[in-house]
């Protein structure tokens, strides 16, 4: 059973060291969070699962890691400087500022219920910077609000380094920054967050086919790799398309408050490569593409067979990694009644995603014979390079099992007095709580089998 409220997840994240409030000891900062020991592992495992599917298991997608601070002009021609804004309204009575399109009732203040509300004004979401010794305080750079644009401007660099025929893609995982009016939902809407985005460049006449292919492939990844049941996921096509989009669909996960976007798949046509291309009137491109006077390149593609030169279309898959982690944790969060009348909380994560892969637990604290054997097992498991391994030397086995259930450790290995006699240990499985005795020599193989499912 998934958690009932996001507060259950917030409490678990804080208690067990997944996520902390950013700048906490100074009163926090809205929309900024710090990831603790288990949060960084879970995020890393989700990132790796995405990279495996999008880059390593294909021969047509390259990787990129672009800078997070970028030239102002990039965001002018991407359309963000002029158009990346939310409608901001202010309550004249209590002063609350709200995003109009997210208000419960756009005619009434969410905070005090007053109907005396200002007209909406466009509120720029990008975080502007004034950088360099010569900067005079005026914005000359921006923190990127998405990875996508920083991928488009590298289209030619990547293609020159790794020539590809169309279709091919460029994948990027990295931070994005948005000055959200009202960050909310814990890590659901933040001001600093992480995206895993892939831009797939296709011939214009094949865009619909690849849009469908990626839409289905991404949904399959959420189900097969993250382990989210299909019943808790759905597609929601955008009702209102952005001016450059031909088609757009969100993948939504069913959070406690209802379905909400975790990933978008977009057919962006030639808008982006076209807008960043100088002398674009040489190409037959969409009317929406912006006139570019400042770029230094043509982000076009020459077909090696036909010699044709054109601007490819882009099919984009855009996932929020923090939202993926929140969905994964929510889905895995399970409260179970036990046969003895007690209950336990267990995070039933896919073993590949689990922050700690295995815990080795001597039954008693600081007993050198037990600790030596446990340390040897710990070292053997570390050599498998499957991720984080922990050794617990507190002597409180019940507490150790409870902690590892709550952080989702798939298997615990307990070393006890019988181990000294027959070189066997107890393997305790997270989901079933089944315990079986196996030989110490067989532990690495058994753990590998569990992690590989
Ligand atoms: N390049 C396209 C793009 O950025 P988006 O729908 O604005 O599209 C993609 O963002 C994904 O990034 C969303 O589906 C969501 O998962 C995540 N995301 C967007 N804004 C976010 C925020 N303020 N906090 C956390 N995640 C966010």
Short mmCIF file of C-alpha atoms and ligand atoms in Angstrom, two decimals:
data_model
loop_
_atom_site.label_atom_id
_atom_site.label_comp_id
_atom_site.label_asym_id
_atom_site.label_seq_id
_atom_site.Cartn_x
_atom_site.Cartn_y
_atom_site.Cartn_z
CA UNK A 1 0.00 0.00 0.00
CA UNK A 2 1.54 3.34 -0.99
CA UNK A 3 1.83 6.04 1.70
CA UNK A 4 -1.30 7.94 2.57
CA UNK A 5 0.19 11.41 2.58
CA UNK A 6 3.30 13.17 1.35
CA UNK A 7 3.94 14.05 5.01
CA UNK A 8 4.65 10.36 5.66
CA UNK A 9 7.38 10.51 3.03
CA UNK A 10 8.69 13.85 4.35
CA UNK A 11 8.97 12.36 7.85
CA UNK A 12 10.74 9.24 6.58
CA UNK A 13 13.12 11.33 4.46
CA UNK A 14 14.13 13.45 7.43
CA UNK A 15 14.28 10.61 9.99
CA UNK A 16 16.35 8.28 7.85
CA UNK A 17 18.55 10.79 6.04
CA UNK A 18 17.12 10.94 2.51
CA UNK A 19 16.23 14.65 2.20
CA UNK A 20 16.71 17.67 4.47
CA UNK A 21 15.40 21.23 4.21
CA UNK A 22 17.97 23.41 2.42
CA UNK A 23 19.72 26.01 4.65
CA UNK A 24 17.80 24.40 7.52
CA UNK A 25 19.72 25.89 10.46
CA UNK A 26 19.10 29.40 9.03
CA UNK A 27 15.38 28.91 8.73
CA UNK A 28 15.37 27.17 5.35
CA UNK A 29 14.97 28.51 1.82
CA UNK A 30 11.78 27.87 -0.13
CA UNK A 31 12.17 25.36 -2.93
CA UNK A 32 15.70 24.21 -1.98
CA UNK A 33 16.45 20.80 -0.48
CA UNK A 34 19.60 18.93 0.53
CA UNK A 35 19.95 15.23 -0.16
CA UNK A 36 21.40 13.12 2.66
CA UNK A 37 23.32 9.80 2.61
CA UNK A 38 20.40 7.67 1.37
CA UNK A 39 18.86 10.35 -0.83
CA UNK A 40 22.05 10.75 -2.86
CA UNK A 41 22.21 6.98 -3.38
CA UNK A 42 18.59 6.70 -4.49
CA UNK A 43 18.96 9.69 -6.84
CA UNK A 44 22.17 8.20 -8.26
CA UNK A 45 20.50 4.83 -8.83
CA UNK A 46 17.57 6.45 -10.64
CA UNK A 47 19.97 8.50 -12.76
CA UNK A 48 21.98 5.38 -13.58
CA UNK A 49 18.84 3.45 -14.49
CA UNK A 50 17.85 6.28 -16.86
CA UNK A 51 21.34 6.55 -18.38
CA UNK A 52 21.47 2.76 -18.88
CA UNK A 53 18.18 2.80 -20.76
CA UNK A 54 18.77 6.00 -22.75
CA UNK A 55 22.49 5.80 -23.56
CA UNK A 56 24.23 2.50 -22.74
CA UNK A 57 21.60 0.19 -24.14
CA UNK A 58 21.39 2.07 -27.46
CA UNK A 59 23.82 2.96 -30.24
CA UNK A 60 22.07 6.17 -31.31
CA UNK A 61 22.20 8.38 -28.20
CA UNK A 62 25.24 10.37 -27.00
CA UNK A 63 25.80 11.96 -23.59
CA UNK A 64 26.39 15.60 -22.69
CA UNK A 65 26.92 17.63 -19.52
CA UNK A 66 26.58 21.33 -20.30
CA UNK A 67 27.23 24.32 -18.05
CA UNK A 68 24.48 25.51 -15.74
CA UNK A 69 25.33 29.18 -16.27
CA UNK A 70 24.90 30.36 -19.80
CA UNK A 71 25.00 33.36 -22.10
CA UNK A 72 21.94 35.60 -21.93
CA UNK A 73 21.53 35.46 -25.70
CA UNK A 74 20.95 31.71 -25.58
CA UNK A 75 17.82 32.31 -23.52
CA UNK A 76 16.74 35.22 -25.65
CA UNK A 77 16.64 33.11 -28.81
CA UNK A 78 15.28 30.03 -27.04
CA UNK A 79 12.23 32.17 -26.28
CA UNK A 80 12.65 31.91 -22.50
CA UNK A 81 13.65 35.51 -21.84
CA UNK A 82 10.51 36.80 -23.46
CA UNK A 83 8.10 34.03 -22.69
CA UNK A 84 9.11 31.77 -19.80
CA UNK A 85 6.86 33.21 -17.14
CA UNK A 86 3.94 32.35 -14.89
CA UNK A 87 0.86 34.52 -14.29
CA UNK A 88 1.40 36.18 -10.88
CA UNK A 89 -1.47 37.70 -8.90
CA UNK A 90 -1.38 39.42 -5.53
CA UNK A 91 -4.07 39.63 -2.88
CA UNK A 92 -4.67 43.30 -2.05
CA UNK A 93 -5.91 42.39 1.41
CA UNK A 94 -3.27 40.02 2.82
CA UNK A 95 -0.47 40.54 0.30
CA UNK A 96 -0.22 36.82 -0.64
CA UNK A 97 1.33 36.20 -4.07
CA UNK A 98 0.00 33.28 -6.07
CA UNK A 99 0.33 31.56 -9.41
CA UNK A 100 -3.04 32.23 -10.97
CA UNK A 101 -3.20 28.97 -12.94
CA UNK A 102 -2.65 26.94 -9.75
CA UNK A 103 -5.19 28.71 -7.51
CA UNK A 104 -8.06 26.69 -6.14
CA UNK A 105 -10.41 29.45 -7.36
CA UNK A 106 -8.75 32.19 -9.46
CA UNK A 107 -11.27 34.77 -8.20
CA UNK A 108 -10.42 34.25 -4.51
CA UNK A 109 -7.20 34.51 -2.51
CA UNK A 110 -5.91 31.03 -1.54
CA UNK A 111 -4.71 32.48 1.76
CA UNK A 112 -7.52 34.70 3.10
CA UNK A 113 -10.42 34.19 0.68
CA UNK A 114 -10.58 37.87 -0.35
CA UNK A 115 -11.80 38.58 -3.87
CA UNK A 116 -9.72 41.77 -4.08
CA UNK A 117 -6.97 40.42 -6.31
CA UNK A 118 -4.65 42.15 -8.82
CA UNK A 119 -4.69 41.44 -12.55
CA UNK A 120 -2.12 38.75 -13.47
CA UNK A 121 1.30 39.90 -14.59
CA UNK A 122 3.96 37.82 -16.34
CA UNK A 123 6.53 36.73 -13.75
CA UNK A 124 9.90 35.72 -15.22
CA UNK A 125 10.94 32.28 -13.98
CA UNK A 126 14.60 32.35 -14.96
CA UNK A 127 17.22 33.26 -12.39
CA UNK A 128 19.34 36.01 -13.88
CA UNK A 129 22.99 36.51 -13.02
CA UNK A 130 25.42 39.37 -13.35
CA UNK A 131 28.78 37.67 -13.70
CA UNK A 132 32.37 38.67 -14.42
CA UNK A 133 34.64 41.44 -13.14
CA UNK A 134 33.16 43.93 -15.65
CA UNK A 135 29.56 43.14 -14.75
CA UNK A 136 27.59 46.25 -13.84
CA UNK A 137 24.73 44.51 -12.06
CA UNK A 138 22.71 44.01 -15.26
CA UNK A 139 21.75 40.44 -16.17
CA UNK A 140 24.31 39.03 -18.60
CA UNK A 141 23.81 35.33 -17.90
CA UNK A 142 21.14 32.96 -16.63
CA UNK A 143 21.07 29.81 -14.58
CA UNK A 144 19.50 27.36 -17.02
CA UNK A 145 15.80 26.64 -16.43
CA UNK A 146 16.07 23.32 -18.34
CA UNK A 147 18.84 21.16 -19.77
CA UNK A 148 17.22 20.98 -23.22
CA UNK A 149 18.38 24.32 -24.61
CA UNK A 150 21.95 23.66 -23.52
CA UNK A 151 21.72 20.44 -25.56
CA UNK A 152 20.37 22.15 -28.72
CA UNK A 153 23.21 24.66 -28.82
CA UNK A 154 25.67 21.72 -28.74
CA UNK A 155 23.98 19.87 -31.61
CA UNK A 156 26.80 20.57 -34.05
CA UNK A 157 29.59 19.98 -31.51
CA UNK A 158 28.25 16.54 -30.68
CA UNK A 159 27.58 15.64 -34.30
CA UNK A 160 31.10 16.70 -35.31
CA UNK A 161 32.60 14.61 -32.50
CA UNK A 162 30.38 11.57 -33.09
CA UNK A 163 28.91 11.58 -36.60
CA UNK A 164 25.46 10.01 -36.77
CA UNK A 165 22.78 9.56 -39.36
CA UNK A 166 19.31 10.68 -38.34
CA UNK A 167 17.66 9.75 -36.13
CA UNK A 168 20.00 10.16 -33.20
CA UNK A 169 19.76 11.65 -29.73
CA UNK A 170 21.66 13.54 -27.04
CA UNK A 171 20.97 12.78 -23.38
CA UNK A 172 21.73 15.04 -20.48
CA UNK A 173 21.18 14.85 -16.72
CA UNK A 174 21.70 17.97 -14.68
CA UNK A 175 20.46 20.79 -12.52
CA UNK A 176 17.86 23.31 -13.62
CA UNK A 177 16.73 26.46 -11.79
CA UNK A 178 13.38 28.20 -11.82
CA UNK A 179 12.20 31.04 -9.63
CA UNK A 180 8.89 29.28 -8.93
CA UNK A 181 6.27 31.59 -7.38
CA UNK A 182 5.08 28.94 -4.98
CA UNK A 183 7.36 25.94 -4.53
CA UNK A 184 5.24 23.17 -3.03
CA UNK A 185 4.68 19.48 -2.54
CA UNK A 186 8.07 18.88 -0.84
CA UNK A 187 10.47 18.13 -3.74
CA UNK A 188 7.67 18.15 -6.32
CA UNK A 189 8.05 21.83 -7.24
CA UNK A 190 11.45 23.25 -6.34
CA UNK A 191 13.52 26.23 -7.37
CA UNK A 192 16.61 24.07 -7.87
CA UNK A 193 15.96 20.62 -9.27
CA UNK A 194 17.36 17.98 -11.55
CA UNK A 195 16.25 16.92 -15.00
CA UNK A 196 17.04 13.88 -17.14
CA UNK A 197 16.25 14.97 -20.68
CA UNK A 198 16.90 13.44 -24.07
CA UNK A 199 16.58 15.27 -27.37
CA UNK A 200 16.05 12.97 -30.37
CA UNK A 201 16.75 14.54 -33.76
CA UNK A 202 14.66 13.17 -36.63
CA UNK A 203 13.75 13.86 -40.24
CA UNK A 204 10.70 16.15 -40.24
CA UNK A 205 8.52 13.58 -41.99
CA UNK A 206 9.23 10.93 -39.32
CA UNK A 207 8.36 13.03 -36.25
CA UNK A 208 5.01 11.42 -35.47
CA UNK A 209 6.41 7.91 -35.57
CA UNK A 210 9.27 8.76 -33.16
CA UNK A 211 7.01 10.74 -30.86
CA UNK A 212 4.89 7.61 -30.40
CA UNK A 213 7.96 5.40 -30.03
CA UNK A 214 9.44 7.53 -27.23
CA UNK A 215 6.11 8.07 -25.51
CA UNK A 216 5.67 4.29 -25.22
CA UNK A 217 9.31 3.60 -24.37
CA UNK A 218 9.28 6.11 -21.53
CA UNK A 219 6.09 4.71 -20.02
CA UNK A 220 7.56 1.19 -20.23
CA UNK A 221 10.66 2.42 -18.35
CA UNK A 222 8.56 3.78 -15.47
CA UNK A 223 6.83 0.43 -15.17
CA UNK A 224 9.63 -2.05 -15.89
CA UNK A 225 12.65 -0.26 -14.43
CA UNK A 226 11.26 1.88 -11.62
CA UNK A 227 8.71 -0.81 -10.77
CA UNK A 228 5.67 1.49 -10.62
CA UNK A 229 2.44 -0.42 -11.35
CA UNK A 230 0.78 0.69 -14.59
CA UNK A 231 -2.42 1.45 -12.64
CA UNK A 232 -0.64 4.36 -10.89
CA UNK A 233 0.60 5.93 -14.12
CA UNK A 234 -1.23 7.57 -16.97
CA UNK A 235 -0.71 9.70 -20.06
CA UNK A 236 -2.26 13.16 -20.18
CA UNK A 237 -1.99 14.96 -23.52
CA UNK A 238 -1.52 18.72 -23.23
CA UNK A 239 -4.76 20.53 -23.91
CA UNK A 240 -3.00 23.76 -24.81
CA UNK A 241 0.15 23.23 -26.84
CA UNK A 242 3.14 25.58 -26.56
CA UNK A 243 3.43 27.63 -29.75
CA UNK A 244 6.36 25.53 -30.99
CA UNK A 245 4.93 22.11 -30.13
CA UNK A 246 3.09 19.85 -32.50
CA UNK A 247 2.26 17.28 -29.82
CA UNK A 248 2.94 16.95 -26.09
CA UNK A 249 1.97 14.39 -23.50
CA UNK A 250 2.74 14.11 -19.79
CA UNK A 251 3.39 10.91 -17.91
CA UNK A 252 1.61 11.35 -14.58
CA UNK A 253 2.02 9.40 -11.35
CA UNK A 254 -0.76 9.02 -8.82
CA UNK A 255 0.50 10.91 -5.74
CA UNK A 256 -1.67 11.11 -2.58
CA UNK A 257 -3.34 14.29 -3.87
CA UNK A 258 -4.00 12.84 -7.31
CA UNK A 259 -2.20 12.36 -10.61
CA UNK A 260 0.61 14.85 -11.34
CA UNK A 261 3.27 15.25 -14.03
CA UNK A 262 6.57 13.45 -13.63
CA UNK A 263 7.77 13.50 -17.25
CA UNK A 264 6.87 15.16 -20.54
CA UNK A 265 7.32 13.92 -24.11
CA UNK A 266 7.23 16.71 -26.68
CA UNK A 267 7.36 17.07 -30.44
CA UNK A 268 9.16 20.45 -30.63
CA UNK A 269 9.47 20.41 -34.43
CA UNK A 270 12.33 22.59 -35.75
CA UNK A 271 11.71 25.41 -33.26
CA UNK A 272 14.85 25.03 -31.18
CA UNK A 273 17.55 24.21 -33.72
CA UNK A 274 15.90 26.74 -36.05
CA UNK A 275 15.80 29.52 -33.46
CA UNK A 276 19.48 29.09 -32.56
CA UNK A 277 20.51 29.12 -36.22
CA UNK A 278 21.83 32.22 -37.91
CA UNK A 279 20.66 33.02 -41.46
CA UNK A 280 17.80 30.68 -40.90
CA UNK A 281 15.92 31.89 -43.98
CA UNK A 282 18.10 29.55 -46.02
CA UNK A 283 15.97 26.73 -44.65
CA UNK A 284 12.35 25.84 -44.95
CA UNK A 285 11.32 26.10 -41.31
CA UNK A 286 8.25 26.76 -39.17
CA UNK A 287 6.88 30.27 -38.92
CA UNK A 288 7.37 30.30 -35.16
CA UNK A 289 11.14 30.07 -35.29
CA UNK A 290 12.76 33.27 -34.06
CA UNK A 291 14.90 35.50 -36.21
CA UNK A 292 18.49 35.07 -35.07
CA UNK A 293 21.11 37.76 -35.60
CA UNK A 294 23.60 36.70 -32.94
CA UNK A 295 24.33 32.99 -33.27
CA UNK A 296 27.51 31.88 -34.97
CA UNK A 297 26.39 28.56 -36.44
CA UNK A 298 23.78 26.77 -38.48
CA UNK A 299 22.35 23.93 -36.47
CA UNK A 300 21.35 22.03 -39.59
CA UNK A 301 21.96 18.50 -40.83
CA UNK A 302 23.38 17.40 -44.19
CA UNK A 303 22.12 14.09 -45.43
CA UNK A 304 25.24 12.18 -46.59
CA UNK A 305 23.28 10.29 -49.25
CA UNK A 306 21.11 12.99 -50.81
CA UNK A 307 23.18 16.06 -49.93
CA UNK A 308 19.99 17.67 -48.64
CA UNK A 309 20.55 20.25 -45.88
CA UNK A 310 17.75 20.88 -43.42
CA UNK A 311 16.86 21.57 -39.77
CA UNK A 312 15.88 18.32 -38.01
CA UNK A 313 12.79 18.04 -35.83
CA UNK A 314 13.20 17.28 -32.12
CA UNK A 315 11.33 14.73 -30.05
CA UNK A 316 12.10 15.44 -26.41
CA UNK A 317 11.72 13.25 -23.33
CA UNK A 318 11.94 15.41 -20.18
CA UNK A 319 11.90 13.80 -16.74
CA UNK A 320 12.32 15.37 -13.31
CA UNK A 321 14.71 13.17 -11.31
CA UNK A 322 13.50 14.52 -7.94
CA UNK A 323 9.91 13.81 -8.90
CA UNK A 324 10.90 10.31 -10.03
CA UNK A 325 12.49 9.71 -6.61
CA UNK A 326 9.40 11.02 -4.84
CA UNK A 327 7.16 8.73 -6.91
CA UNK A 328 9.45 5.74 -6.34
CA UNK A 329 9.52 6.33 -2.58
CA UNK A 330 5.79 6.86 -2.40
CA UNK A 331 5.12 3.70 -4.37
CA UNK A 332 7.55 1.63 -2.28
CA UNK A 333 6.35 2.91 1.11
CA UNK A 334 4.53 0.03 2.78
CA UNK A 335 3.04 -0.32 6.26
CA UNK A 336 2.54 -3.97 7.16
CA UNK A 337 0.75 -5.75 9.96
CA UNK A 338 2.91 -8.58 11.28
CA UNK A 339 1.64 -11.95 12.58
CA UNK A 340 2.67 -11.00 16.15
CA UNK A 341 0.28 -8.00 16.06
CA UNK A 342 3.05 -5.45 15.60
CA UNK A 343 3.53 -3.48 12.40
CA UNK A 344 6.51 -2.46 10.35
CA UNK A 345 7.32 0.18 7.78
CA UNK A 346 9.22 -1.13 4.77
CA UNK A 347 10.42 0.57 1.61
CA UNK A 348 9.88 -2.08 -1.07
CA UNK A 349 12.25 -0.62 -3.63
CA UNK A 350 13.55 -2.52 -6.61
CA UNK A 351 16.91 -3.91 -5.31
CA UNK A 352 18.80 -2.06 -8.09
CA UNK A 353 17.39 1.24 -6.76
CA UNK A 354 17.96 0.55 -3.07
CA UNK A 355 20.37 3.04 -1.40
CA UNK A 356 22.07 0.25 0.59
CA UNK A 357 22.45 -3.08 -1.18
CA UNK A 358 23.22 -5.22 1.87
CA UNK A 359 23.85 -4.84 5.60
CA UNK A 360 26.09 -7.14 7.62
CA UNK A 361 25.09 -7.41 11.27
CA UNK A 362 27.03 -9.18 14.04
CA UNK A 363 24.47 -10.40 16.59
CA UNK A 364 26.37 -8.94 19.56
CA UNK A 365 28.29 -5.69 19.80
CA UNK A 366 32.08 -5.58 19.81
CA UNK A 367 32.65 -9.33 19.99
CA UNK A 368 35.97 -9.54 18.10
CA UNK A 369 35.34 -13.01 16.59
CA UNK A 370 31.93 -11.98 15.21
CA UNK A 371 33.16 -8.56 14.10
CA UNK A 372 36.11 -10.07 12.21
CA UNK A 373 33.89 -12.41 10.25
CA UNK A 374 31.35 -9.64 9.58
CA UNK A 375 34.11 -7.31 8.36
CA UNK A 376 35.39 -10.00 5.99
CA UNK A 377 31.89 -10.50 4.58
CA UNK A 378 31.49 -6.72 4.27
CA UNK A 379 34.76 -6.51 2.33
CA UNK A 380 33.78 -9.42 0.06
CA UNK A 381 30.51 -7.66 -0.73
CA UNK A 382 32.26 -4.33 -1.38
CA UNK A 383 34.43 -6.05 -3.97
CA UNK A 384 31.27 -6.85 -5.96
CA UNK A 385 30.99 -3.09 -6.65
CA UNK A 386 27.20 -3.21 -6.53
CA UNK A 387 26.79 -0.09 -4.41
CA UNK A 388 26.72 0.81 -0.74
CA UNK A 389 27.28 -1.95 1.85
CA UNK A 390 26.88 -1.24 5.56
CA UNK A 391 28.17 -2.98 8.67
CA UNK A 392 26.11 -2.53 11.84
CA UNK A 393 27.91 -2.99 15.13
CA UNK A 394 25.27 -1.86 17.60
CA UNK A 395 24.25 -5.31 18.80
CA UNK A 396 20.57 -4.42 18.46
CA UNK A 397 19.39 -6.70 15.71
CA UNK A 398 15.73 -5.69 15.93
CA UNK A 399 16.58 -2.01 15.56
CA UNK A 400 18.95 -2.77 12.70
CA UNK A 401 16.32 -4.73 10.77
CA UNK A 402 13.80 -1.94 11.34
CA UNK A 403 16.19 0.72 10.04
CA UNK A 404 17.13 -1.31 6.98
CA UNK A 405 13.48 -2.10 6.22
CA UNK A 406 12.75 1.63 6.29
CA UNK A 407 15.59 2.56 3.95
CA UNK A 408 14.81 -0.37 1.66
CA UNK A 409 17.92 -2.57 2.09
CA UNK A 410 16.99 -5.77 0.22
CA UNK A 411 19.02 -8.17 2.38
CA UNK A 412 20.68 -8.36 5.80
CA UNK A 413 23.36 -10.90 6.69
CA UNK A 414 23.55 -11.80 10.36
CA UNK A 415 26.65 -13.27 11.96
CA UNK A 416 25.99 -15.18 15.21
CA UNK A 417 27.55 -17.74 17.52
CA UNK A 418 26.62 -20.62 15.24
CA UNK A 419 28.74 -18.91 12.56
CA UNK A 420 31.81 -19.62 14.71
CA UNK A 421 30.96 -23.33 14.67
CA UNK A 422 29.83 -24.03 11.12
CA UNK A 423 30.76 -20.96 9.00
CA UNK A 424 27.14 -20.21 8.14
CA UNK A 425 25.22 -16.95 8.43
CA UNK A 426 21.56 -15.92 8.32
CA UNK A 427 20.30 -14.22 5.21
CA UNK A 428 17.23 -12.12 6.00
CA UNK A 429 15.13 -10.89 3.09
CA UNK A 430 13.47 -7.48 3.34
CA UNK A 431 10.14 -8.12 1.62
CA UNK A 432 9.22 -11.52 3.05
CA UNK A 433 11.33 -11.36 6.23
CA UNK A 434 12.28 -14.93 5.30
CA UNK A 435 15.47 -16.09 7.02
CA UNK A 436 17.70 -18.81 5.69
CA UNK A 437 21.10 -20.12 6.66
CA UNK A 438 23.79 -20.22 4.06
CA UNK A 439 27.54 -20.75 3.97
CA UNK A 440 29.70 -17.63 4.27
CA UNK A 441 31.34 -18.51 0.95
CA UNK A 442 27.95 -18.40 -0.76
CA UNK A 443 27.02 -14.90 0.50
CA UNK A 444 28.38 -12.84 -2.45
CA UNK A 445 26.59 -15.04 -5.00
CA UNK A 446 23.33 -14.93 -3.03
CA UNK A 447 23.48 -11.12 -2.67
CA UNK A 448 24.24 -10.70 -6.38
CA UNK A 449 21.23 -12.86 -7.26
CA UNK A 450 18.99 -10.72 -5.03
CA UNK A 451 20.25 -7.43 -6.47
CA UNK A 452 19.93 -8.67 -10.04
CA UNK A 453 16.39 -9.81 -9.30
N1 LIG B 1 12.80 20.81 -21.58
C1 LIG B 1 11.42 20.70 -21.33
C2 LIG B 1 11.07 20.96 -19.94
O1 LIG B 1 11.85 21.49 -19.17
P1 LIG B 1 9.15 20.77 -18.20
O2 LIG B 1 7.83 20.06 -18.29
O3 LIG B 1 9.15 22.20 -17.82
O4 LIG B 1 9.83 20.55 -19.62
C3 LIG B 1 10.36 18.60 -17.40
O5 LIG B 1 10.08 19.98 -17.21
C4 LIG B 1 10.23 17.87 -16.08
O6 LIG B 1 11.06 18.49 -15.10
C5 LIG B 1 8.82 17.87 -15.49
O7 LIG B 1 8.06 16.80 -16.00
C6 LIG B 1 9.11 17.68 -14.02
O8 LIG B 1 9.26 16.30 -13.72
C7 LIG B 1 10.44 18.37 -13.83
N2 LIG B 1 10.24 19.72 -13.24
C8 LIG B 1 9.85 20.84 -13.86
N3 LIG B 1 9.79 21.87 -13.00
C9 LIG B 1 10.14 21.38 -11.80
C10 LIG B 1 10.28 21.97 -10.49
N4 LIG B 1 10.06 23.26 -10.28
N5 LIG B 1 10.67 21.15 -9.46
C11 LIG B 1 10.91 19.84 -9.68
N6 LIG B 1 10.81 19.25 -10.88
C12 LIG B 1 10.42 20.00 -11.93
#
